[in-house]
GROMACS .gro file of N, CA and C in nm:
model
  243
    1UNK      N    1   0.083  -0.118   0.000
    1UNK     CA    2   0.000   0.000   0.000
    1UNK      C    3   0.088   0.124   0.000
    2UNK      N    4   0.038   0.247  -0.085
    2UNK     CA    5   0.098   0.326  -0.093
    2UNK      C    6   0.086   0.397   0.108
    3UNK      N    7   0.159   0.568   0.078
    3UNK     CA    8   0.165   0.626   0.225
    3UNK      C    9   0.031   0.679   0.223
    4UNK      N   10  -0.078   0.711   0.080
    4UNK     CA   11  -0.224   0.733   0.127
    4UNK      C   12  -0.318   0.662   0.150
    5UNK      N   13  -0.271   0.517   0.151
    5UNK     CA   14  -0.353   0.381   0.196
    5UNK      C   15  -0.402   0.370   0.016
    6UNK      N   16  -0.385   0.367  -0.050
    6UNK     CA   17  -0.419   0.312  -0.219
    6UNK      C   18  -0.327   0.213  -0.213
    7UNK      N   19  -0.381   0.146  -0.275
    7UNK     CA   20  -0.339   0.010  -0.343
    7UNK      C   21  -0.247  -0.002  -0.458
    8UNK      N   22  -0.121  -0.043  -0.396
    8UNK     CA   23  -0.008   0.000  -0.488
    8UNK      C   24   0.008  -0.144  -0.622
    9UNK      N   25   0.009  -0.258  -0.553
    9UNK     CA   26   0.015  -0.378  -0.594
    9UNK      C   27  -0.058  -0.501  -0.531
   10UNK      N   28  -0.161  -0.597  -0.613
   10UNK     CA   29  -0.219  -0.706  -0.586
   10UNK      C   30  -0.171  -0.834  -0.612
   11UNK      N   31  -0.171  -0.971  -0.596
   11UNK     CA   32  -0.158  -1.046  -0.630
   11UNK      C   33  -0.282  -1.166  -0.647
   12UNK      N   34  -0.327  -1.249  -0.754
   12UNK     CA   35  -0.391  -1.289  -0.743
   12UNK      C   36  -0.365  -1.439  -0.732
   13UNK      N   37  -0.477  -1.519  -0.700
   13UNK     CA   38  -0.441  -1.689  -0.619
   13UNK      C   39  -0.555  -1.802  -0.707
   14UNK      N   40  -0.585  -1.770  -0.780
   14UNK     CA   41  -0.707  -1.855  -0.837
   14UNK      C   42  -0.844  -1.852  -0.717
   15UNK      N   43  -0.916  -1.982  -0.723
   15UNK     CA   44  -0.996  -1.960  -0.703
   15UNK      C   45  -0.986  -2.036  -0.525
   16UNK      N   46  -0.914  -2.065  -0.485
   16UNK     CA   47  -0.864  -2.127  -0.358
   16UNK      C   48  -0.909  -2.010  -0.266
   17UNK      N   49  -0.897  -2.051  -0.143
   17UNK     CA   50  -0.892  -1.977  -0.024
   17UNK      C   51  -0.763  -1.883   0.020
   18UNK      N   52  -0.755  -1.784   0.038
   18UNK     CA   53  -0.630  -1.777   0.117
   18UNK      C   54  -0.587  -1.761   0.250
   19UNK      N   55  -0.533  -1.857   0.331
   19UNK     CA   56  -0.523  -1.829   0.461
   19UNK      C   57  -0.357  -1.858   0.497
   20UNK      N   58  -0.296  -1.785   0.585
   20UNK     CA   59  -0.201  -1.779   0.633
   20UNK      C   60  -0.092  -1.685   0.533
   21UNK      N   61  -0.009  -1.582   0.576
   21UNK     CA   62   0.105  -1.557   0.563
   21UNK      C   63   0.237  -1.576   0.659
   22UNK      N   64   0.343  -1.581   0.571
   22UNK     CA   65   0.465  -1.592   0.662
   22UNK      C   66   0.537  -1.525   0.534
   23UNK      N   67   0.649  -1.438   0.626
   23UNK     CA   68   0.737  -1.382   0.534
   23UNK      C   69   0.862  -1.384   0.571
   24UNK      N   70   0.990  -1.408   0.479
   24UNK     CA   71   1.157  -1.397   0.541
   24UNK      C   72   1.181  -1.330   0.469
   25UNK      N   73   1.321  -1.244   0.432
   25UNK     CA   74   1.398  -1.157   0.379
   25UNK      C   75   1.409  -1.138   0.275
   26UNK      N   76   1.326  -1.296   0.179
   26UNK     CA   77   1.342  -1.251   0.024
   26UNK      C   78   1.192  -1.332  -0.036
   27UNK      N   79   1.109  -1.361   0.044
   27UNK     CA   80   0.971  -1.416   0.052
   27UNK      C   81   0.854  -1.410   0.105
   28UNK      N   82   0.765  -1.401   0.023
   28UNK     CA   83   0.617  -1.409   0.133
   28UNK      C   84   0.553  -1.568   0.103
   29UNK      N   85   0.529  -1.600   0.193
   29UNK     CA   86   0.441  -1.768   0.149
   29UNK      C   87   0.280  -1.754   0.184
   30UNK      N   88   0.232  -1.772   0.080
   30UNK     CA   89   0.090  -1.736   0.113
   30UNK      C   90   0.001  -1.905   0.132
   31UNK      N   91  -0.076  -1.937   0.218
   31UNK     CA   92  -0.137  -2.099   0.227
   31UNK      C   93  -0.296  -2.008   0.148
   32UNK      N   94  -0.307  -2.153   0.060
   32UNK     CA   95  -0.390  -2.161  -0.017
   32UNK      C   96  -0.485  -2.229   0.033
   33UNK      N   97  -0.584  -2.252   0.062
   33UNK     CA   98  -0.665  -2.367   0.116
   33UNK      C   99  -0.764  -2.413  -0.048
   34UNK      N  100  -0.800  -2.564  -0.016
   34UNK     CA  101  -0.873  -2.602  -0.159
   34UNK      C  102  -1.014  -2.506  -0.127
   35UNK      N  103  -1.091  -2.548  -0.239
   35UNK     CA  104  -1.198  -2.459  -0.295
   35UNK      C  105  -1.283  -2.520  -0.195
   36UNK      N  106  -1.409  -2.459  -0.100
   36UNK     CA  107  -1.404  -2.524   0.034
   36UNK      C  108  -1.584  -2.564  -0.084
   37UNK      N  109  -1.609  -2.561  -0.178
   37UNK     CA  110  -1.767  -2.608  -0.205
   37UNK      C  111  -1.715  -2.699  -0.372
   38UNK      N  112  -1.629  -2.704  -0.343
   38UNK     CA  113  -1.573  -2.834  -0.474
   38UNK      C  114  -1.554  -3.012  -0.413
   39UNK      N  115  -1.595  -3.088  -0.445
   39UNK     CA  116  -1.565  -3.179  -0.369
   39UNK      C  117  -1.438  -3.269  -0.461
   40UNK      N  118  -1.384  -3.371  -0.403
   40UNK     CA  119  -1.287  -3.370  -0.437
   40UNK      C  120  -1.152  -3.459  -0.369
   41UNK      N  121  -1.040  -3.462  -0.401
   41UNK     CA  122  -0.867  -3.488  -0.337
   41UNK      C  123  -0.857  -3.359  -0.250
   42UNK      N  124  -0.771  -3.365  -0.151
   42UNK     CA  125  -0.725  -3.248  -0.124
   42UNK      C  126  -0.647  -3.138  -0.214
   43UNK      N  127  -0.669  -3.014  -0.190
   43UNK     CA  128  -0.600  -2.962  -0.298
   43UNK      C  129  -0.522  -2.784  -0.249
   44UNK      N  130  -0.477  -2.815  -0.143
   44UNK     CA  131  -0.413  -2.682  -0.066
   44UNK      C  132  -0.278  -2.683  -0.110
   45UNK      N  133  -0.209  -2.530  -0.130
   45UNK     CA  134  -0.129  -2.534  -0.154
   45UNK      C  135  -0.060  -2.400  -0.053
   46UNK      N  136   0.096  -2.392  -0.093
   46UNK     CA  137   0.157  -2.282  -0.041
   46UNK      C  138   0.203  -2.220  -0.170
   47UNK      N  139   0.205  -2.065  -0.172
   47UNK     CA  140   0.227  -2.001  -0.333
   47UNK      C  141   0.367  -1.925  -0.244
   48UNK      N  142   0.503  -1.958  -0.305
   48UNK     CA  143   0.582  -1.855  -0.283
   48UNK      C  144   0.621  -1.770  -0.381
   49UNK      N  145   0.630  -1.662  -0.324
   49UNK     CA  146   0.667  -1.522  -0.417
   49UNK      C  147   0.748  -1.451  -0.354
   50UNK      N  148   0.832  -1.384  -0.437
   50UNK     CA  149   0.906  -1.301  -0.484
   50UNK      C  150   0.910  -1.200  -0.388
   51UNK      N  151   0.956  -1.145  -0.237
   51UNK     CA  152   0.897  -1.024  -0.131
   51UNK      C  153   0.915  -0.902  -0.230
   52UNK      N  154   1.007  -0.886  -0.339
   52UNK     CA  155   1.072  -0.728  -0.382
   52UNK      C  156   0.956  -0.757  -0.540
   53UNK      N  157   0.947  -0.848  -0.612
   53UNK     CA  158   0.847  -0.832  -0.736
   53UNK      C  159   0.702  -0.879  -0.719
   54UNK      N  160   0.697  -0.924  -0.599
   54UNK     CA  161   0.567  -1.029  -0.598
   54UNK      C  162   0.529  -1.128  -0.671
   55UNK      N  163   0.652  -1.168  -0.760
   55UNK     CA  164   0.567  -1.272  -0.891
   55UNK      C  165   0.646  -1.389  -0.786
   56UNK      N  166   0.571  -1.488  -0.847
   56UNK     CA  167   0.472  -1.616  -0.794
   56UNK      C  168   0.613  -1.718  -0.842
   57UNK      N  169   0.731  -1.768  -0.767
   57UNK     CA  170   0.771  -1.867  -0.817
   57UNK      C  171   0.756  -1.987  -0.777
   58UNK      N  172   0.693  -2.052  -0.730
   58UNK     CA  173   0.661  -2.211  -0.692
   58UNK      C  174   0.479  -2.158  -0.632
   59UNK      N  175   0.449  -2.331  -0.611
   59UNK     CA  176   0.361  -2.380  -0.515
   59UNK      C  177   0.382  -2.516  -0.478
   60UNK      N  178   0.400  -2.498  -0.351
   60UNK     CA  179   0.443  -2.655  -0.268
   60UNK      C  180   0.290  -2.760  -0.242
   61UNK      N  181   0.252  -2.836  -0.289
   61UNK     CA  182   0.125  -2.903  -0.272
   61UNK      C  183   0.116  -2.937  -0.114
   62UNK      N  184   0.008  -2.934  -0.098
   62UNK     CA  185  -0.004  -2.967   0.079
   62UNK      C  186  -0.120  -3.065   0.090
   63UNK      N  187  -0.092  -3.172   0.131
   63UNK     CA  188  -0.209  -3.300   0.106
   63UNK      C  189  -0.310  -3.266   0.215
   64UNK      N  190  -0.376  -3.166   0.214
   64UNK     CA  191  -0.472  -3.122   0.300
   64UNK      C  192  -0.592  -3.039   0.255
   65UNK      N  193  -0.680  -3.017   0.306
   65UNK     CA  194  -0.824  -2.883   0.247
   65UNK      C  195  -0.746  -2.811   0.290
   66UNK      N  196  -0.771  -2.823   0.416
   66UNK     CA  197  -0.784  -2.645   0.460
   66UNK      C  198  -0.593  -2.637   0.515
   67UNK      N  199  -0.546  -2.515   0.459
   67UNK     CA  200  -0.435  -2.410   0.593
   67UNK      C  201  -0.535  -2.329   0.654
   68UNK      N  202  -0.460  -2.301   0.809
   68UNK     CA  203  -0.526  -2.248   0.888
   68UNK      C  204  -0.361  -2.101   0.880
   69UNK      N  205  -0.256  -2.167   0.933
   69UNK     CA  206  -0.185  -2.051   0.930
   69UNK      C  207  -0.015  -2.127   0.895
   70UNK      N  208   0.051  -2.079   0.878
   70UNK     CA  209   0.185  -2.029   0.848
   70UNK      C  210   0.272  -2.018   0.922
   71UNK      N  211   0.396  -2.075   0.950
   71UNK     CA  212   0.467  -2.043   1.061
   71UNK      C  213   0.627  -2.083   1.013
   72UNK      N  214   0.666  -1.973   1.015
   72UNK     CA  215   0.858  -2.049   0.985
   72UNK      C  216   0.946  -2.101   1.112
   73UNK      N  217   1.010  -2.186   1.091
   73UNK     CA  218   1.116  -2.287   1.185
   73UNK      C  219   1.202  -2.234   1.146
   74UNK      N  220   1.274  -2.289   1.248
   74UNK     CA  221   1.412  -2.305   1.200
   74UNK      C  222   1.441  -2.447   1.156
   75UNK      N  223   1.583  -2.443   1.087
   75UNK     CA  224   1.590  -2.586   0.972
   75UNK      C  225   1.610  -2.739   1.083
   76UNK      N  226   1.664  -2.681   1.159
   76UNK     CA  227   1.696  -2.783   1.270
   76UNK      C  228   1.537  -2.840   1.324
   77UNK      N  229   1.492  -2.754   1.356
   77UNK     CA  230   1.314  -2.835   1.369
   77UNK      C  231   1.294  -2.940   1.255
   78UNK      N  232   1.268  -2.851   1.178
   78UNK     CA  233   1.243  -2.911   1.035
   78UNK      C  234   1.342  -3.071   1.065
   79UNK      N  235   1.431  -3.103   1.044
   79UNK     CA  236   1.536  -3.182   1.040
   79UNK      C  237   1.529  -3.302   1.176
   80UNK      N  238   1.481  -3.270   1.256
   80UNK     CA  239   1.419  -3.368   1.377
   80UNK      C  240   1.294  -3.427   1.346
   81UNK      N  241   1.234  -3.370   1.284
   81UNK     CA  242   1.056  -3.436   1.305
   81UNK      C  243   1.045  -3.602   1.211
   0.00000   0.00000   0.00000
């Protein structure tokens, strides 16, 4: 958002849900949740992008409906479980 509250830049997600952000130094990860009135496989995803262009380089599949929220570890967590 600009400094008069206008809307400087959007990004769009298809037709999914979006729930959760998390952001680090060169990323925002946005959780996608599946389409909650489609029936279906699970179909949630995480969209990472770009923190300085916003464009969209991956989506990590998440064998689930719904994200609820977002949370970064550290790698060592990650690496125990």
């Amino acid at each position: 958002f600009a400094d008069d509250g206008s809307r400087e830049h959007s990004v769009t997600f298809g037709d999914g849900w979006t729930r959760g952000l998390a952001v680090d130094d060169d990323h925002l990860y946005v959780g996608i949740s599946a389409h909650r009135e489609r029936p279906g496989p699970p179909a949630s995803e995480v969209a990472i992008l770009d923190r300085r262009t916003l464009q969209e380089l991956r989506r990590v599949p998440v064998p689930a409906r719904e994200i609820w929220e977002l949370i970064l570890v550290p790698q060592e967590l990650v690496a125990s479980a």
